C-alpha cells in the first residue's frame, strides 16, 4: 500500500481487480451501490460508493472514471488476491494463475456439492492460511499475473 494507513475499495471480484491493475477499470459502470455478503454475520450488506470519486473522470472531476493502475496497490481485493495466490502457489509447489471469472452462470449448488464430494474428503476444505505460513516463501519465488513476465 502507499502512504495511506488503510486500503480502499476501488474494485471488487477477480475480473475487475485485473482490469484495475491493467488501468482499464471504469468505476462509472459500478452503479451507486454494490451488494456484498458479510460471511461473519451471514447477511447481505450494501456498500455505498464514496461521495467524492475515488477515480475522478478526466471530463468531470465530480464523477467516477477510469482508475489509475497504481490504485491496485491500495485496493483491498487486489491485496487479498495476491496474498492468497502467493500462499496457494507455495502450498501447491507451482505457480497458480489468476483466472478471470467466466460470464457463464455458475453451476447449480447440487452439482457443485457433488463435484466437491468427488474431489475432497467429506467435510474437508482447503487449509486456512496463517500469516507465518503465507509469507514464509523461498527467496526464488516469483508471482506473475497473466500476460506479464
PDB file of C-alpha atoms in Angstrom:
ATOM      1  CA  UNK A   1       0.000   0.000   0.000  1.00  0.00           C
ATOM      2  CA  UNK A   2       1.087   3.564  -0.368  1.00  0.00           C
ATOM      3  CA  UNK A   3       1.467   6.078   2.465  1.00  0.00           C
ATOM      4  CA  UNK A   4      -2.248   5.908   3.414  1.00  0.00           C
ATOM      5  CA  UNK A   5      -2.985   3.845   6.504  1.00  0.00           C
ATOM      6  CA  UNK A   6      -5.954   1.965   5.012  1.00  0.00           C
ATOM      7  CA  UNK A   7      -6.789   0.140   1.833  1.00  0.00           C
ATOM      8  CA  UNK A   8      -9.593   1.395  -0.413  1.00  0.00           C
ATOM      9  CA  UNK A   9     -12.405  -0.380  -2.245  1.00  0.00           C
ATOM     10  CA  UNK A  10     -11.813   0.633  -5.851  1.00  0.00           C
ATOM     11  CA  UNK A  11     -12.891  -2.678  -7.423  1.00  0.00           C
ATOM     12  CA  UNK A  12     -14.455  -5.977  -6.380  1.00  0.00           C
ATOM     13  CA  UNK A  13     -14.025  -9.541  -7.804  1.00  0.00           C
ATOM     14  CA  UNK A  14     -11.224 -11.059  -9.852  1.00  0.00           C
ATOM     15  CA  UNK A  15     -12.163  -9.631 -13.260  1.00  0.00           C
ATOM     16  CA  UNK A  16     -12.490  -6.041 -12.022  1.00  0.00           C
ATOM     17  CA  UNK A  17      -9.280  -6.340  -9.968  1.00  0.00           C
ATOM     18  CA  UNK A  18      -7.421  -7.446 -13.104  1.00  0.00           C
ATOM     19  CA  UNK A  19      -8.924  -4.514 -15.033  1.00  0.00           C
ATOM     20  CA  UNK A  20      -7.844  -2.173 -12.218  1.00  0.00           C
ATOM     21  CA  UNK A  21      -4.256  -3.455 -12.400  1.00  0.00           C
ATOM     22  CA  UNK A  22      -4.296  -3.042 -16.209  1.00  0.00           C
ATOM     23  CA  UNK A  23      -5.635   0.527 -15.992  1.00  0.00           C
ATOM     24  CA  UNK A  24      -8.876  -0.310 -17.820  1.00  0.00           C
ATOM     25  CA  UNK A  25     -11.366  -0.392 -14.917  1.00  0.00           C
ATOM     26  CA  UNK A  26     -14.086   2.263 -15.260  1.00  0.00           C
ATOM     27  CA  UNK A  27     -15.759   2.964 -11.910  1.00  0.00           C
ATOM     28  CA  UNK A  28     -18.576   4.873 -13.626  1.00  0.00           C
ATOM     29  CA  UNK A  29     -20.018   1.473 -14.610  1.00  0.00           C
ATOM     30  CA  UNK A  30     -20.247   0.437 -10.958  1.00  0.00           C
ATOM     31  CA  UNK A  31     -23.629   1.983 -10.099  1.00  0.00           C
ATOM     32  CA  UNK A  32     -24.285   3.791  -6.844  1.00  0.00           C
ATOM     33  CA  UNK A  33     -24.379   0.742  -4.554  1.00  0.00           C
ATOM     34  CA  UNK A  34     -22.652  -2.633  -4.520  1.00  0.00           C
ATOM     35  CA  UNK A  35     -24.251  -5.677  -2.880  1.00  0.00           C
ATOM     36  CA  UNK A  36     -21.805  -7.639  -0.741  1.00  0.00           C
ATOM     37  CA  UNK A  37     -22.191 -10.646   1.541  1.00  0.00           C
ATOM     38  CA  UNK A  38     -20.741 -10.455   5.048  1.00  0.00           C
ATOM     39  CA  UNK A  39     -19.613 -14.016   5.824  1.00  0.00           C
ATOM     40  CA  UNK A  40     -19.188 -13.247   9.539  1.00  0.00           C
ATOM     41  CA  UNK A  41     -22.785 -12.117  10.074  1.00  0.00           C
ATOM     42  CA  UNK A  42     -24.237 -14.184   7.178  1.00  0.00           C
ATOM     43  CA  UNK A  43     -26.057 -11.082   5.930  1.00  0.00           C
ATOM     44  CA  UNK A  44     -26.064  -9.158   2.689  1.00  0.00           C
ATOM     45  CA  UNK A  45     -24.832  -5.587   3.038  1.00  0.00           C
ATOM     46  CA  UNK A  46     -24.895  -2.636   0.680  1.00  0.00           C
ATOM     47  CA  UNK A  47     -21.630  -0.776   0.135  1.00  0.00           C
ATOM     48  CA  UNK A  48     -22.337   2.782  -0.975  1.00  0.00           C
ATOM     49  CA  UNK A  49     -19.821   4.473  -3.242  1.00  0.00           C
ATOM     50  CA  UNK A  50     -17.853   7.317  -1.723  1.00  0.00           C
ATOM     51  CA  UNK A  51     -19.331  10.790  -2.147  1.00  0.00           C
ATOM     52  CA  UNK A  52     -16.008  12.032  -3.538  1.00  0.00           C
ATOM     53  CA  UNK A  53     -14.956   9.977  -6.593  1.00  0.00           C
ATOM     54  CA  UNK A  54     -12.027   7.627  -5.974  1.00  0.00           C
ATOM     55  CA  UNK A  55     -11.187   7.711  -9.697  1.00  0.00           C
ATOM     56  CA  UNK A  56     -12.300  11.126 -10.985  1.00  0.00           C
ATOM     57  CA  UNK A  57     -13.231  11.323 -14.661  1.00  0.00           C
ATOM     58  CA  UNK A  58     -10.944  13.397 -16.886  1.00  0.00           C
ATOM     59  CA  UNK A  59     -14.034  15.145 -18.288  1.00  0.00           C
ATOM     60  CA  UNK A  60     -15.846  15.794 -14.982  1.00  0.00           C
ATOM     61  CA  UNK A  61     -13.933  15.508 -11.698  1.00  0.00           C
ATOM     62  CA  UNK A  62     -17.206  15.126  -9.754  1.00  0.00           C
ATOM     63  CA  UNK A  63     -17.948  11.782 -11.483  1.00  0.00           C
ATOM     64  CA  UNK A  64     -16.193   8.421 -11.483  1.00  0.00           C
ATOM     65  CA  UNK A  65     -13.967   7.469 -14.416  1.00  0.00           C
ATOM     66  CA  UNK A  66     -11.146   5.089 -15.329  1.00  0.00           C
ATOM     67  CA  UNK A  67      -8.874   4.249 -12.404  1.00  0.00           C
ATOM     68  CA  UNK A  68      -5.102   4.507 -12.484  1.00  0.00           C
ATOM     69  CA  UNK A  69      -3.412   1.089 -12.326  1.00  0.00           C
ATOM     70  CA  UNK A  70      -1.455   2.340  -9.306  1.00  0.00           C
ATOM     71  CA  UNK A  71      -4.695   2.072  -7.297  1.00  0.00           C
ATOM     72  CA  UNK A  72      -4.395  -1.723  -7.438  1.00  0.00           C
ATOM     73  CA  UNK A  73      -1.697  -1.428  -4.738  1.00  0.00           C
ATOM     74  CA  UNK A  74      -4.312   0.057  -2.378  1.00  0.00           C
ATOM     75  CA  UNK A  75      -7.368  -1.977  -3.412  1.00  0.00           C
ATOM     76  CA  UNK A  76      -8.416  -4.377  -0.649  1.00  0.00           C
ATOM     77  CA  UNK A  77      -9.459  -7.183  -3.024  1.00  0.00           C
ATOM     78  CA  UNK A  78      -6.183  -6.959  -5.004  1.00  0.00           C
ATOM     79  CA  UNK A  79      -4.199  -7.284  -1.768  1.00  0.00           C
ATOM     80  CA  UNK A  80      -6.238 -10.351  -0.798  1.00  0.00           C
ATOM     81  CA  UNK A  81      -5.946 -11.952  -4.261  1.00  0.00           C
ATOM     82  CA  UNK A  82      -2.167 -11.557  -4.322  1.00  0.00           C
ATOM     83  CA  UNK A  83      -1.785 -12.869  -0.756  1.00  0.00           C
ATOM     84  CA  UNK A  84      -3.966 -15.906  -1.401  1.00  0.00           C
ATOM     85  CA  UNK A  85      -2.257 -16.528  -4.763  1.00  0.00           C
ATOM     86  CA  UNK A  86       1.175 -16.465  -3.146  1.00  0.00           C
ATOM     87  CA  UNK A  87       0.047 -18.772  -0.351  1.00  0.00           C
ATOM     88  CA  UNK A  88      -1.617 -21.382  -2.566  1.00  0.00           C
ATOM     89  CA  UNK A  89       1.159 -21.257  -5.186  1.00  0.00           C
ATOM     90  CA  UNK A  90       3.649 -22.036  -2.441  1.00  0.00           C
ATOM     91  CA  UNK A  91       1.391 -24.732  -0.986  1.00  0.00           C
ATOM     92  CA  UNK A  92       0.942 -26.396  -4.419  1.00  0.00           C
ATOM     93  CA  UNK A  93       4.627 -26.099  -5.289  1.00  0.00           C
ATOM     94  CA  UNK A  94       3.795 -24.414  -8.598  1.00  0.00           C
ATOM     95  CA  UNK A  95       2.539 -21.066  -9.840  1.00  0.00           C
ATOM     96  CA  UNK A  96      -1.245 -20.708  -9.604  1.00  0.00           C
ATOM     97  CA  UNK A  97      -2.501 -18.478 -12.433  1.00  0.00           C
ATOM     98  CA  UNK A  98      -5.143 -15.836 -11.847  1.00  0.00           C
ATOM     99  CA  UNK A  99      -8.078 -16.887 -13.997  1.00  0.00           C
ATOM    100  CA  UNK A 100     -10.850 -14.362 -14.649  1.00  0.00           C
ATOM    101  CA  UNK A 101     -14.372 -15.442 -13.797  1.00  0.00           C
ATOM    102  CA  UNK A 102     -16.387 -16.631 -16.770  1.00  0.00           C
ATOM    103  CA  UNK A 103     -19.548 -14.818 -17.787  1.00  0.00           C
ATOM    104  CA  UNK A 104     -21.458 -18.103 -17.857  1.00  0.00           C
ATOM    105  CA  UNK A 105     -23.746 -18.808 -14.936  1.00  0.00           C
ATOM    106  CA  UNK A 106     -22.246 -20.815 -12.074  1.00  0.00           C
ATOM    107  CA  UNK A 107     -23.035 -24.488 -11.732  1.00  0.00           C
ATOM    108  CA  UNK A 108     -26.126 -25.309  -9.692  1.00  0.00           C
ATOM    109  CA  UNK A 109     -25.425 -25.764  -5.966  1.00  0.00           C
ATOM    110  CA  UNK A 110     -26.193 -29.513  -6.071  1.00  0.00           C
ATOM    111  CA  UNK A 111     -23.777 -30.131  -8.971  1.00  0.00           C
ATOM    112  CA  UNK A 112     -21.123 -28.073  -7.193  1.00  0.00           C
ATOM    113  CA  UNK A 113     -21.661 -30.073  -3.997  1.00  0.00           C
ATOM    114  CA  UNK A 114     -21.360 -33.402  -5.853  1.00  0.00           C
ATOM    115  CA  UNK A 115     -18.200 -32.230  -7.642  1.00  0.00           C
ATOM    116  CA  UNK A 116     -16.666 -31.155  -4.321  1.00  0.00           C
ATOM    117  CA  UNK A 117     -17.528 -34.508  -2.752  1.00  0.00           C
ATOM    118  CA  UNK A 118     -15.814 -36.322  -5.612  1.00  0.00           C
ATOM    119  CA  UNK A 119     -12.596 -34.322  -5.263  1.00  0.00           C
ATOM    120  CA  UNK A 120     -12.360 -33.805  -1.492  1.00  0.00           C
ATOM    121  CA  UNK A 121     -12.735 -35.933   1.570  1.00  0.00           C
ATOM    122  CA  UNK A 122     -16.186 -35.451   3.106  1.00  0.00           C
ATOM    123  CA  UNK A 123     -16.260 -32.290   5.178  1.00  0.00           C
ATOM    124  CA  UNK A 124     -12.808 -31.167   4.068  1.00  0.00           C
ATOM    125  CA  UNK A 125     -11.822 -27.830   2.623  1.00  0.00           C
ATOM    126  CA  UNK A 126      -8.511 -26.156   1.763  1.00  0.00           C
ATOM    127  CA  UNK A 127      -6.443 -25.217   4.808  1.00  0.00           C
ATOM    128  CA  UNK A 128      -6.926 -21.685   6.081  1.00  0.00           C
ATOM    129  CA  UNK A 129      -3.760 -19.643   5.516  1.00  0.00           C
ATOM    130  CA  UNK A 130      -1.980 -18.270   8.541  1.00  0.00           C
ATOM    131  CA  UNK A 131       0.304 -15.270   8.340  1.00  0.00           C
ATOM    132  CA  UNK A 132       3.548 -17.095   9.176  1.00  0.00           C
ATOM    133  CA  UNK A 133       2.821 -19.796   6.542  1.00  0.00           C
ATOM    134  CA  UNK A 134       1.534 -17.312   3.989  1.00  0.00           C
ATOM    135  CA  UNK A 135       4.703 -15.237   3.899  1.00  0.00           C
ATOM    136  CA  UNK A 136       7.344 -17.915   4.575  1.00  0.00           C
ATOM    137  CA  UNK A 137       8.278 -18.324   0.907  1.00  0.00           C
ATOM    138  CA  UNK A 138      11.514 -19.373  -0.792  1.00  0.00           C
ATOM    139  CA  UNK A 139      13.730 -16.499  -1.933  1.00  0.00           C
ATOM    140  CA  UNK A 140      13.350 -17.505  -5.606  1.00  0.00           C
ATOM    141  CA  UNK A 141       9.520 -17.393  -5.528  1.00  0.00           C
ATOM    142  CA  UNK A 142       8.055 -15.088  -8.207  1.00  0.00           C
ATOM    143  CA  UNK A 143       4.401 -14.107  -8.569  1.00  0.00           C
ATOM    144  CA  UNK A 144       3.321 -13.291 -12.113  1.00  0.00           C
ATOM    145  CA  UNK A 145      -0.040 -12.137 -13.402  1.00  0.00           C
ATOM    146  CA  UNK A 146      -1.444 -13.058 -16.798  1.00  0.00           C
ATOM    147  CA  UNK A 147       0.299 -11.504 -19.778  1.00  0.00           C
ATOM    148  CA  UNK A 148       3.328 -10.302 -17.842  1.00  0.00           C
ATOM    149  CA  UNK A 149       6.720 -11.923 -17.483  1.00  0.00           C
TER     150      UNK A 149
END
